[in-house]
C-alpha positions as protocol buffer text, in pm:
chain_id: "A"
residue {
  index: 1
  type: MET
  ca { x: -1654 y: 286 z: -2350 }
}
residue {
  index: 2
  type: ALA
  ca { x: -1568 y: 632 z: -2213 }
}
residue {
  index: 3
  type: TYR
  ca { x: -1506 y: 473 z: -1875 }
}
residue {
  index: 4
  type: GLU
  ca { x: -1196 y: 306 z: -2018 }
}
residue {
  index: 5
  type: VAL
  ca { x: -1043 y: 648 z: -2087 }
}
residue {
  index: 6
  type: LEU
  ca { x: -1093 y: 750 z: -1724 }
}
residue {
  index: 7
  type: MET
  ca { x: -960 y: 417 z: -1602 }
}
residue {
  index: 8
  type: ARG
  ca { x: -651 y: 448 z: -1818 }
}
residue {
  index: 9
  type: LYS
  ca { x: -583 y: 790 z: -1667 }
}
residue {
  index: 10
  type: TYR
  ca { x: -648 y: 704 z: -1302 }
}
residue {
  index: 11
  type: SER
  ca { x: -571 y: 331 z: -1267 }
}
residue {
  index: 12
  type: ASN
  ca { x: -225 y: 377 z: -1120 }
}
residue {
  index: 13
  type: ALA
  ca { x: -334 y: 672 z: -906 }
}
residue {
  index: 14
  type: VAL
  ca { x: -603 y: 450 z: -755 }
}
residue {
  index: 15
  type: PHE
  ca { x: -350 y: 169 z: -716 }
}
residue {
  index: 16
  type: ALA
  ca { x: -112 y: 410 z: -541 }
}
residue {
  index: 17
  type: THR
  ca { x: -387 y: 523 z: -304 }
}
residue {
  index: 18
  type: ALA
  ca { x: -457 y: 165 z: -198 }
}
residue {
  index: 19
  type: LEU
  ca { x: -86 y: 77 z: -186 }
}
residue {
  index: 20
  type: ASN
  ca { x: -18 y: 371 z: 43 }
}
residue {
  index: 21
  type: ILE
  ca { x: -255 y: 219 z: 298 }
}
residue {
  index: 22
  type: LEU
  ca { x: -193 y: -153 z: 249 }
}
residue {
  index: 23
  type: SER
  ca { x: 174 y: -161 z: 138 }
}
residue {
  index: 24
  type: ASP
  ca { x: 98 y: -484 z: -46 }
}
residue {
  index: 25
  type: PHE
  ca { x: 98 y: -483 z: -427 }
}
residue {
  index: 26
  type: HIS
  ca { x: -145 y: -773 z: -473 }
}
residue {
  index: 27
  type: TYR
  ca { x: -408 y: -654 z: -226 }
}
residue {
  index: 28
  type: ALA
  ca { x: -371 y: -296 z: -352 }
}
residue {
  index: 29
  type: GLU
  ca { x: -453 y: -414 z: -704 }
}
residue {
  index: 30
  type: ASP
  ca { x: -760 y: -596 z: -571 }
}
residue {
  index: 31
  type: ILE
  ca { x: -877 y: -278 z: -399 }
}
residue {
  index: 32
  type: ALA
  ca { x: -813 y: -79 z: -718 }
}
residue {
  index: 33
  type: GLN
  ca { x: -1031 y: -322 z: -914 }
}
residue {
  index: 34
  type: ASP
  ca { x: -1307 y: -294 z: -655 }
}
residue {
  index: 35
  type: ALA
  ca { x: -1286 y: 85 z: -663 }
}
residue {
  index: 36
  type: PHE
  ca { x: -1339 y: 111 z: -1040 }
}
residue {
  index: 37
  type: PHE
  ca { x: -1606 y: -159 z: -1028 }
}
residue {
  index: 38
  type: LYS
  ca { x: -1802 y: 19 z: -755 }
}
residue {
  index: 39
  type: ALA
  ca { x: -1746 y: 360 z: -912 }
}
residue {
  index: 40
  type: TRP
  ca { x: -1912 y: 242 z: -1235 }
}
residue {
  index: 41
  type: PHE
  ca { x: -2234 y: 159 z: -1052 }
}
residue {
  index: 42
  type: ARG
  ca { x: -2224 y: 469 z: -832 }
}
residue {
  index: 43
  type: LEU
  ca { x: -2161 y: 731 z: -1099 }
}
residue {
  index: 44
  type: GLY
  ca { x: -2505 y: 872 z: -1025 }
}
residue {
  index: 45
  type: GLU
  ca { x: -2369 y: 997 z: -691 }
}
residue {
  index: 46
  type: LEU
  ca { x: -2116 y: 1217 z: -870 }
}
residue {
  index: 47
  type: LYS
  ca { x: -2266 y: 1566 z: -906 }
}
residue {
  index: 48
  type: ASP
  ca { x: -1972 y: 1724 z: -1087 }
}
residue {
  index: 49
  type: GLY
  ca { x: -1800 y: 1524 z: -1361 }
}
residue {
  index: 50
  type: ASP
  ca { x: -1486 y: 1739 z: -1325 }
}
residue {
  index: 51
  type: LYS
  ca { x: -1445 y: 1600 z: -973 }
}
residue {
  index: 52
  type: PHE
  ca { x: -1431 y: 1237 z: -1084 }
}
residue {
  index: 53
  type: GLY
  ca { x: -1066 y: 1196 z: -981 }
}
residue {
  index: 54
  type: SER
  ca { x: -1104 y: 1328 z: -627 }
}
residue {
  index: 55
  type: TRP
  ca { x: -1430 y: 1136 z: -586 }
}
residue {
  index: 56
  type: LEU
  ca { x: -1255 y: 818 z: -698 }
}
residue {
  index: 57
  type: HIS
  ca { x: -965 y: 886 z: -460 }
}
residue {
  index: 58
  type: THR
  ca { x: -1204 y: 917 z: -165 }
}
residue {
  index: 59
  type: LEU
  ca { x: -1388 y: 600 z: -267 }
}
residue {
  index: 60
  type: THR
  ca { x: -1062 y: 405 z: -297 }
}
residue {
  index: 61
  type: ARG
  ca { x: -930 y: 528 z: 36 }
}
residue {
  index: 62
  type: ARG
  ca { x: -1249 y: 423 z: 214 }
}
residue {
  index: 63
  type: LEU
  ca { x: -1239 y: 79 z: 55 }
}
residue {
  index: 64
  type: ALA
  ca { x: -876 y: 32 z: 159 }
}
residue {
  index: 65
  type: ILE
  ca { x: -938 y: 147 z: 517 }
}
residue {
  index: 66
  type: ASP
  ca { x: -1243 y: -78 z: 547 }
}
residue {
  index: 67
  type: TRP
  ca { x: -1036 y: -370 z: 417 }
}
residue {
  index: 68
  type: VAL
  ca { x: -765 y: -300 z: 677 }
}
residue {
  index: 69
  type: ARG
  ca { x: -1019 y: -294 z: 959 }
}
residue {
  index: 70
  type: LYS
  ca { x: -1201 y: -603 z: 840 }
}
residue {
  index: 71
  type: ASN
  ca { x: -882 y: -807 z: 798 }
}
residue {
  index: 72
  type: LYS
  ca { x: -695 y: -653 z: 1093 }
}
residue {
  index: 73
  type: TRP
  ca { x: -413 y: -577 z: 853 }
}
residue {
  index: 74
  type: LYS
  ca { x: -84 y: -437 z: 982 }
}
residue {
  index: 75
  type: ARG
  ca { x: 66 y: -186 z: 743 }
}
residue {
  index: 76
  type: PHE
  ca { x: 405 y: -270 z: 597 }
}
residue {
  index: 77
  type: GLU
  ca { x: 419 y: -605 z: 773 }
}
residue {
  index: 78
  type: SER
  ca { x: 373 y: -791 z: 443 }
}
residue {
  index: 79
  type: ALA
  ca { x: 613 y: -576 z: 246 }
}
residue {
  index: 80
  type: GLU
  ca { x: 889 y: -621 z: 502 }
}
residue {
  index: 81
  type: ASN
  ca { x: 854 y: -988 z: 585 }
}
residue {
  index: 82
  type: VAL
  ca { x: 725 y: -1178 z: 282 }
}
residue {
  index: 83
  type: ILE
  ca { x: 985 y: -1312 z: 39 }
}
residue {
  index: 84
  type: GLU
  ca { x: 859 y: -1405 z: -308 }
}
residue {
  index: 85
  type: PHE
  ca { x: 1085 y: -1656 z: -483 }
}
residue {
  index: 86
  type: SER
  ca { x: 1110 y: -1656 z: -861 }
}
residue {
  index: 87
  type: GLU
  ca { x: 1203 y: -1954 z: -1079 }
}
residue {
  index: 88
  type: THR
  ca { x: 1422 y: -1730 z: -1294 }
}
residue {
  index: 89
  type: GLU
  ca { x: 1624 y: -1587 z: -1005 }
}
residue {
  index: 90
  type: THR
  ca { x: 1865 y: -1742 z: -757 }
}
residue {
  index: 91
  type: VAL
  ca { x: 1795 y: -1745 z: -385 }
}
residue {
  index: 92
  type: GLU
  ca { x: 2071 y: -1487 z: -345 }
}
residue {
  index: 93
  type: ASP
  ca { x: 1915 y: -1252 z: -603 }
}
residue {
  index: 94
  type: THR
  ca { x: 1576 y: -1291 z: -439 }
}
residue {
  index: 95
  type: TYR
  ca { x: 1725 y: -1214 z: -99 }
}
residue {
  index: 96
  type: ILE
  ca { x: 1895 y: -899 z: -230 }
}
residue {
  index: 97
  type: LEU
  ca { x: 1571 y: -791 z: -393 }
}
residue {
  index: 98
  type: GLN
  ca { x: 1381 y: -848 z: -72 }
}
residue {
  index: 99
  type: GLU
  ca { x: 1637 y: -651 z: 132 }
}
residue {
  index: 100
  type: THR
  ca { x: 1599 y: -364 z: -112 }
}
residue {
  index: 101
  type: ARG
  ca { x: 1223 y: -383 z: -74 }
}
residue {
  index: 102
  type: ARG
  ca { x: 1251 y: -381 z: 303 }
}
residue {
  index: 103
  type: SER
  ca { x: 1477 y: -77 z: 292 }
}
residue {
  index: 104
  type: VAL
  ca { x: 1239 y: 103 z: 59 }
}
residue {
  index: 105
  type: TRP
  ca { x: 928 y: 32 z: 262 }
}
residue {
  index: 106
  type: GLY
  ca { x: 1112 y: 107 z: 583 }
}
residue {
  index: 107
  type: ALA
  ca { x: 1204 y: 449 z: 446 }
}
residue {
  index: 108
  type: LEU
  ca { x: 853 y: 510 z: 318 }
}
residue {
  index: 109
  type: ASN
  ca { x: 714 y: 408 z: 655 }
}
residue {
  index: 110
  type: GLN
  ca { x: 907 y: 691 z: 818 }
}
residue {
  index: 111
  type: LEU
  ca { x: 688 y: 937 z: 630 }
}
residue {
  index: 112
  type: ASP
  ca { x: 344 y: 1038 z: 751 }
}
residue {
  index: 113
  type: GLU
  ca { x: 50 y: 925 z: 540 }
}
residue {
  index: 114
  type: ASN
  ca { x: 18 y: 1245 z: 336 }
}
residue {
  index: 115
  type: HIS
  ca { x: 388 y: 1263 z: 241 }
}
residue {
  index: 116
  type: ARG
  ca { x: 400 y: 892 z: 168 }
}
residue {
  index: 117
  type: LEU
  ca { x: 97 y: 919 z: -60 }
}
residue {
  index: 118
  type: ALA
  ca { x: 252 y: 1213 z: -245 }
}
residue {
  index: 119
  type: ALA
  ca { x: 570 y: 1010 z: -301 }
}
residue {
  index: 120
  type: VAL
  ca { x: 391 y: 695 z: -416 }
}
residue {
  index: 121
  type: LEU
  ca { x: 170 y: 894 z: -652 }
}
residue {
  index: 122
  type: TYR
  ca { x: 477 y: 1072 z: -785 }
}
residue {
  index: 123
  type: PHE
  ca { x: 638 y: 740 z: -874 }
}
residue {
  index: 124
  type: ILE
  ca { x: 354 y: 540 z: -1023 }
}
residue {
  index: 125
  type: SER
  ca { x: 42 y: 747 z: -1091 }
}
residue {
  index: 126
  type: GLY
  ca { x: 154 y: 885 z: -1426 }
}
residue {
  index: 127
  type: LEU
  ca { x: -3 y: 1219 z: -1327 }
}
residue {
  index: 128
  type: ASN
  ca { x: 173 y: 1555 z: -1310 }
}
residue {
  index: 129
  type: SER
  ca { x: 173 y: 1772 z: -996 }
}
residue {
  index: 130
  type: ARG
  ca { x: -144 y: 1958 z: -1091 }
}
residue {
  index: 131
  type: GLU
  ca { x: -331 y: 1636 z: -1168 }
}
residue {
  index: 132
  type: ILE
  ca { x: -212 y: 1477 z: -844 }
}
residue {
  index: 133
  type: SER
  ca { x: -330 y: 1781 z: -651 }
}
residue {
  index: 134
  type: GLU
  ca { x: -675 y: 1758 z: -811 }
}
residue {
  index: 135
  type: PHE
  ca { x: -688 y: 1385 z: -744 }
}
residue {
  index: 136
  type: VAL
  ca { x: -597 y: 1422 z: -375 }
}
residue {
  index: 137
  type: GLY
  ca { x: -788 y: 1747 z: -327 }
}
residue {
  index: 138
  type: VAL
  ca { x: -506 y: 1977 z: -213 }
}
residue {
  index: 139
  type: SER
  ca { x: -312 y: 2255 z: -384 }
}
residue {
  index: 140
  type: LYS
  ca { x: -38 y: 2196 z: -638 }
}
residue {
  index: 141
  type: ASN
  ca { x: 212 y: 2375 z: -412 }
}
residue {
  index: 142
  type: THR
  ca { x: 123 y: 2143 z: -125 }
}
residue {
  index: 143
  type: ILE
  ca { x: 185 y: 1833 z: -338 }
}
residue {
  index: 144
  type: GLU
  ca { x: 518 y: 1962 z: -462 }
}
residue {
  index: 145
  type: SER
  ca { x: 620 y: 2053 z: -107 }
}
residue {
  index: 146
  type: ARG
  ca { x: 529 y: 1705 z: 19 }
}
residue {
  index: 147
  type: ILE
  ca { x: 731 y: 1540 z: -256 }
}
residue {
  index: 148
  type: ARG
  ca { x: 1034 y: 1756 z: -176 }
}
residue {
  index: 149
  type: ARG
  ca { x: 1011 y: 1679 z: 195 }
}
residue {
  index: 150
  type: ALA
  ca { x: 968 y: 1307 z: 125 }
}
residue {
  index: 151
  type: LYS
  ca { x: 1282 y: 1315 z: -90 }
}
residue {
  index: 152
  type: LEU
  ca { x: 1480 y: 1490 z: 185 }
}
residue {
  index: 153
  type: LYS
  ca { x: 1361 y: 1261 z: 463 }
}
residue {
  index: 154
  type: MET
  ca { x: 1418 y: 939 z: 268 }
}
residue {
  index: 155
  type: LYS
  ca { x: 1755 y: 1059 z: 135 }
}
residue {
  index: 156
  type: LYS
  ca { x: 1825 y: 1071 z: -235 }
}
residue {
  index: 157
  type: GLU
  ca { x: 1942 y: 712 z: -286 }
}
residue {
  index: 158
  type: LEU
  ca { x: 1646 y: 550 z: -110 }
}
residue {
  index: 159
  type: PHE
  ca { x: 1404 y: 789 z: -279 }
}
residue {
  index: 160
  type: TYR
  ca { x: 1510 y: 675 z: -625 }
}
residue {
  index: 161
  type: MET
  ca { x: 1529 y: 313 z: -512 }
}
residue {
  index: 162
  type: ALA
  ca { x: 1167 y: 349 z: -408 }
}
residue {
  index: 163
  type: GLY
  ca { x: 1087 y: 481 z: -753 }
}
residue {
  index: 164
  type: GLU
  ca { x: 1244 y: 178 z: -920 }
}
residue {
  index: 165
  type: THR
  ca { x: 1071 y: -67 z: -685 }
}
residue {
  index: 166
  type: LEU
  ca { x: 726 y: 86 z: -720 }
}
residue {
  index: 167
  type: THR
  ca { x: 746 y: 148 z: -1094 }
}
residue {
  index: 168
  type: GLU
  ca { x: 803 y: -223 z: -1154 }
}
residue {
  index: 169
  type: HIS
  ca { x: 451 y: -289 z: -1027 }
}
residue {
  index: 170
  type: LYS
  ca { x: 260 y: -26 z: -1225 }
}
residue {
  index: 171
  type: LEU
  ca { x: -72 y: -143 z: -1366 }
}
residue {
  index: 172
  type: GLY
  ca { x: -131 y: -172 z: -1739 }
}
residue {
  index: 173
  type: ALA
  ca { x: -382 y: -281 z: -2001 }
}
residue {
  index: 174
  type: GLU
  ca { x: -437 y: -619 z: -1835 }
}
residue {
  index: 175
  type: PHE
  ca { x: -576 y: -446 z: -1526 }
}
residue {
  index: 176
  type: GLU
  ca { x: -817 y: -239 z: -1735 }
}
residue {
  index: 177
  type: GLU
  ca { x: -936 y: -550 z: -1917 }
}
residue {
  index: 178
  type: LYS
  ca { x: -1010 y: -724 z: -1587 }
}
residue {
  index: 179
  type: VAL
  ca { x: -1223 y: -436 z: -1463 }
}
residue {
  index: 180
  type: ILE
  ca { x: -1414 y: -395 z: -1790 }
}
residue {
  index: 181
  type: LYS
  ca { x: -1481 y: -769 z: -1794 }
}
residue {
  index: 182
  type: ARG
  ca { x: -1625 y: -750 z: -1441 }
}
residue {
  index: 183
  type: VAL
  ca { x: -1845 y: -456 z: -1537 }
}
residue {
  index: 184
  type: LEU
  ca { x: -1972 y: -613 z: -1856 }
}
residue {
  index: 185
  type: GLU
  ca { x: -2050 y: -941 z: -1684 }
}
residue {
  index: 186
  type: VAL
  ca { x: -2303 y: -776 z: -1454 }
}
residue {
  index: 187
  type: ALA
  ca { x: -2394 y: -446 z: -1620 }
}
residue {
  index: 188
  type: CYS
  ca { x: -2754 y: -432 z: -1732 }
}
residue {
  index: 189
  type: LEU
  ca { x: -2904 y: -103 z: -1848 }
}
residue {
  index: 190
  type: ASN
  ca { x: -3277 y: -41 z: -1833 }
}
residue {
  index: 191
  type: LEU
  ca { x: -3404 y: 145 z: -2137 }
}
residue {
  index: 192
  type: PRO
  ca { x: -3763 y: 275 z: -2161 }
}
residue {
  index: 193
  type: VAL
  ca { x: -3922 y: 227 z: -2505 }
}
residue {
  index: 194
  type: SER
  ca { x: -4271 y: 289 z: -2639 }
}
residue {
  index: 195
  type: ASN
  ca { x: -4296 y: -45 z: -2825 }
}
residue {
  index: 196
  type: VAL
  ca { x: -4072 y: -331 z: -2720 }
}
residue {
  index: 197
  type: GLU
  ca { x: -4116 y: -534 z: -3041 }
}
residue {
  index: 198
  type: ALA
  ca { x: -4039 y: -239 z: -3268 }
}
residue {
  index: 199
  type: SER
  ca { x: -3740 y: -130 z: -3059 }
}
residue {
  index: 200
  type: THR
  ca { x: -3592 y: -479 z: -3046 }
}
residue {
  index: 201
  type: GLN
  ca { x: -3615 y: -502 z: -3424 }
}
residue {
  index: 202
  type: TRP
  ca { x: -3459 y: -154 z: -3459 }
}
residue {
  index: 203
  type: TYR
  ca { x: -3155 y: -240 z: -3244 }
}
residue {
  index: 204
  type: VAL
  ca { x: -3104 y: -571 z: -3423 }
}
residue {
  index: 205
  type: THR
  ca { x: -3147 y: -427 z: -3774 }
}
residue {
  index: 206
  type: HIS
  ca { x: -2946 y: -108 z: -3743 }
}
residue {
  index: 207
  type: LEU
  ca { x: -2690 y: -187 z: -3473 }
}
residue {
  index: 208
  type: GLY
  ca { x: -2644 y: -561 z: -3509 }
}
residue {
  index: 209
  type: CYS
  ca { x: -2741 y: -627 z: -3146 }
}
residue {
  index: 210
  type: THR
  ca { x: -2816 y: -982 z: -3040 }
}
residue {
  index: 211
  type: VAL
  ca { x: -3142 y: -1086 z: -2876 }
}
residue {
  index: 212
  type: MET
  ca { x: -3081 y: -1260 z: -2544 }
}
residue {
  index: 213
  type: ARG
  ca { x: -3454 y: -1291 z: -2469 }
}
residue {
  index: 214
  type: PRO
  ca { x: -3723 y: -1211 z: -2726 }
}
residue {
  index: 215
  type: PRO
  ca { x: -3996 y: -957 z: -2648 }
}
residue {
  index: 216
  type: GLN
  ca { x: -4251 y: -1084 z: -2399 }
}
residue {
  index: 217
  type: ARG
  ca { x: -4583 y: -941 z: -2284 }
}
residue {
  index: 218
  type: PHE
  ca { x: -4728 y: -1022 z: -1944 }
}
residue {
  index: 219
  type: ASP
  ca { x: -5077 y: -1029 z: -1795 }
}
residue {
  index: 220
  type: ASP
  ca { x: -5004 y: -727 z: -1577 }
}
residue {
  index: 221
  type: GLY
  ca { x: -4947 y: -516 z: -1888 }
}
residue {
  index: 222
  type: ASN
  ca { x: -4567 y: -509 z: -1869 }
}
residue {
  index: 223
  type: ALA
  ca { x: -4355 y: -595 z: -2172 }
}
residue {
  index: 224
  type: ASN
  ca { x: -3980 y: -623 z: -2212 }
}
residue {
  index: 225
  type: ALA
  ca { x: -3694 y: -781 z: -2405 }
}
residue {
  index: 226
  type: LEU
  ca { x: -3325 y: -841 z: -2333 }
}
residue {
  index: 227
  type: ILE
  ca { x: -3058 y: -758 z: -2592 }
}
residue {
  index: 228
  type: ARG
  ca { x: -2679 y: -743 z: -2588 }
}
residue {
  index: 229
  type: LEU
  ca { x: -2477 y: -460 z: -2738 }
}
residue {
  index: 230
  type: GLY
  ca { x: -2211 y: -604 z: -2966 }
}
residue {
  index: 231
  type: GLY
  ca { x: -2042 y: -938 z: -2913 }
}
residue {
  index: 232
  type: GLY
  ca { x: -1933 y: -878 z: -2554 }
}
residue {
  index: 233
  type: GLY
  ca { x: -2114 y: -559 z: -2457 }
}
residue {
  index: 234
  type: PRO
  ca { x: -2351 y: -503 z: -2166 }
}
residue {
  index: 235
  type: ALA
  ca { x: -2701 y: -646 z: -2152 }
}
residue {
  index: 236
  type: VAL
  ca { x: -2986 y: -399 z: -2200 }
}
residue {
  index: 237
  type: TRP
  ca { x: -3345 y: -442 z: -2084 }
}
residue {
  index: 238
  type: LEU
  ca { x: -3587 y: -281 z: -2325 }
}
residue {
  index: 239
  type: ARG
  ca { x: -3885 y: -205 z: -2103 }
}
residue {
  index: 240
  type: GLU
  ca { x: -4206 y: -81 z: -2258 }
}
residue {
  index: 241
  type: SER
  ca { x: -4325 y: 238 z: -2094 }
}
residue {
  index: 242
  type: SER
  ca { x: -4590 y: 499 z: -2161 }
}
residue {
  index: 243
  type: ASP
  ca { x: -4359 y: 773 z: -2030 }
}
residue {
  index: 244
  type: SER
  ca { x: -4231 y: 998 z: -2305 }
}
residue {
  index: 245
  type: VAL
  ca { x: -3917 y: 1095 z: -2110 }
}
residue {
  index: 246
  type: LYS
  ca { x: -3603 y: 985 z: -2292 }
}
residue {
  index: 247
  type: MET
  ca { x: -3313 y: 822 z: -2111 }
}
residue {
  index: 248
  type: ASP
  ca { x: -2994 y: 1026 z: -2054 }
}
residue {
  index: 249
  type: PHE
  ca { x: -2750 y: 1127 z: -1779 }
}
residue {
  index: 250
  type: SER
  ca { x: -2804 y: 1504 z: -1783 }
}
residue {
  index: 251
  type: ARG
  ca { x: -2705 y: 1692 z: -1467 }
}
residue {
  index: 252
  type: ASN
  ca { x: -2813 y: 2029 z: -1335 }
}
residue {
  index: 253
  type: GLY
  ca { x: -3008 y: 2108 z: -1650 }
}
residue {
  index: 254
  type: GLY
  ca { x: -2702 y: 2062 z: -1872 }
}
residue {
  index: 255
  type: ASN
  ca { x: -2666 y: 1873 z: -2196 }
}
residue {
  index: 256
  type: GLY
  ca { x: -2769 y: 1511 z: -2182 }
}
residue {
  index: 257
  type: LEU
  ca { x: -2491 y: 1252 z: -2190 }
}
residue {
  index: 258
  type: THR
  ca { x: -2536 y: 942 z: -2403 }
}
residue {
  index: 259
  type: ILE
  ca { x: -2638 y: 628 z: -2219 }
}
residue {
  index: 260
  type: PHE
  ca { x: -2383 y: 396 z: -2378 }
}
residue {
  index: 261
  type: GLU
  ca { x: -2123 y: 370 z: -2653 }
}
residue {
  index: 262
  type: LEU
  ca { x: -2073 y: 138 z: -2948 }
}
residue {
  index: 263
  type: ARG
  ca { x: -1745 y: 94 z: -3131 }
}
residue {
  index: 264
  type: THR
  ca { x: -1677 y: 66 z: -3501 }
}
residue {
  index: 265
  type: GLU
  ca { x: -1364 y: 45 z: -3712 }
}
residue {
  index: 266
  type: ASN
  ca { x: -1488 y: 314 z: -3951 }
}
residue {
  index: 267
  type: VAL
  ca { x: -1707 y: 593 z: -3814 }
}
residue {
  index: 268
  type: ASP
  ca { x: -1758 y: 763 z: -4151 }
}
residue {
  index: 269
  type: GLU
  ca { x: -1876 y: 446 z: -4321 }
}
residue {
  index: 270
  type: PHE
  ca { x: -2114 y: 356 z: -4038 }
}
residue {
  index: 271
  type: TYR
  ca { x: -2246 y: 712 z: -4029 }
}
residue {
  index: 272
  type: GLU
  ca { x: -2331 y: 704 z: -4399 }
}
residue {
  index: 273
  type: GLN
  ca { x: -2491 y: 361 z: -4365 }
}
residue {
  index: 274
  type: LEU
  ca { x: -2719 y: 465 z: -4079 }
}
residue {
  index: 275
  type: GLY
  ca { x: -2812 y: 785 z: -4260 }
}
residue {
  index: 276
  type: LYS
  ca { x: -2924 y: 587 z: -4566 }
}
residue {
  index: 277
  type: GLU
  ca { x: -3131 y: 363 z: -4339 }
}
residue {
  index: 278
  type: GLY
  ca { x: -3317 y: 667 z: -4208 }
}
residue {
  index: 279
  type: VAL
  ca { x: -3166 y: 653 z: -3858 }
}
residue {
  index: 280
  type: ASN
  ca { x: -3154 y: 980 z: -3664 }
}
residue {
  index: 281
  type: VAL
  ca { x: -2779 y: 1060 z: -3655 }
}
residue {
  index: 282
  type: PHE
  ca { x: -2609 y: 1379 z: -3536 }
}
residue {
  index: 283
  type: ASP
  ca { x: -2303 y: 1554 z: -3678 }
}
residue {
  index: 284
  type: ARG
  ca { x: -1974 y: 1366 z: -3670 }
}
residue {
  index: 285
  type: GLN
  ca { x: -1707 y: 1491 z: -3430 }
}
residue {
  index: 286
  type: ASN
  ca { x: -1331 y: 1445 z: -3401 }
}
residue {
  index: 287
  type: SER
  ca { x: -1172 y: 1543 z: -3070 }
}
residue {
  index: 288
  type: LEU
  ca { x: -920 y: 1418 z: -2816 }
}
residue {
  index: 289
  type: PRO
  ca { x: -918 y: 1187 z: -2633 }
}
residue {
  index: 290
  type: CYS
  ca { x: -1232 y: 1040 z: -2789 }
}
residue {
  index: 291
  type: GLY
  ca { x: -1129 y: 1053 z: -3154 }
}
residue {
  index: 292
  type: LYS
  ca { x: -1397 y: 1021 z: -3423 }
}
residue {
  index: 293
  type: TYR
  ca { x: -1753 y: 972 z: -3305 }
}
residue {
  index: 294
  type: PHE
  ca { x: -2115 y: 1069 z: -3360 }
}
residue {
  index: 295
  type: LYS
  ca { x: -2439 y: 1046 z: -3167 }
}
residue {
  index: 296
  type: VAL
  ca { x: -2743 y: 843 z: -3263 }
}
residue {
  index: 297
  type: ALA
  ca { x: -3099 y: 848 z: -3132 }
}
residue {
  index: 298
  type: ASP
  ca { x: -3330 y: 549 z: -3131 }
}
residue {
  index: 299
  type: PRO
  ca { x: -3701 y: 590 z: -3224 }
}
residue {
  index: 300
  type: ASP
  ca { x: -3780 y: 696 z: -2865 }
}
residue {
  index: 301
  type: GLY
  ca { x: -3505 y: 959 z: -2848 }
}
residue {
  index: 302
  type: ASN
  ca { x: -3265 y: 757 z: -2629 }
}
residue {
  index: 303
  type: THR
  ca { x: -2919 y: 865 z: -2741 }
}
residue {
  index: 304
  type: PHE
  ca { x: -2586 y: 681 z: -2762 }
}
residue {
  index: 305
  type: THR
  ca { x: -2245 y: 735 z: -2916 }
}
residue {
  index: 306
  type: VAL
  ca { x: -2074 y: 547 z: -3199 }
}
residue {
  index: 307
  type: LEU
  ca { x: -1698 y: 568 z: -3144 }
}
residue {
  index: 308
  type: GLU
  ca { x: -1415 y: 473 z: -3380 }
}
residue {
  index: 309
  type: PHE
  ca { x: -1139 y: 250 z: -3246 }
}
């Protein structure tokens, strides 16, 4: 899904935001997961898609601050006092590592929150100065100035020691998989259709969707069915409606965004197949970072994207 692209770009920036407040790698990762999880279900609040990064930064910061207040957490207390022993290291090695960590966090703690955040983002976000500035919501010159001042105040040796310590804990694909799994376990889209039986058959026949609950009609006139997109995709309620308005995520009168994405190993082959079956498909595209994809409309005009992976 497109959300994975955004998560891949911002996961460590979100992690850094939480880490700057909590100074604990494990709890910061938990907050980062919560931030992406909540952001998925609150995307409707975002009025400008170009502001996703700064919106996500604000959301993460609020979650971290709320967590601190709720748990009466003392910043840097964990990082300075907790020793984590490893089976592959001697007690002496672990002690040296812990002393290094204490020195690093002690130096970081001398910085004010803004300079500390700039430094932590510099080390682990994977973003350049311009992207960090957009994420935090300040100018590029301000970010670069904060990084320079952090380097001077921490002294060169400690600054690079901090880089080594923080980089070791950067998030990767496993983090993204955890978040996507959480989203897919609860995500359930509601899709208006004119005929629930016909739509269920269409999604099964053309897209290979599985039926989780067959179409049902009720005494009050309502009718619906529950399908799943792909083997592990989100659940979708097909709800019969007399409204002719199609489902999309258009904003401010702009072009409608597709409501979900499906993946295929061969976009061209799938495109030709759907075309032969009489499915309403739009021109194929090939652009970064999405790669090959095309849009499809169901019989009611609800659109989605087929993406090659």
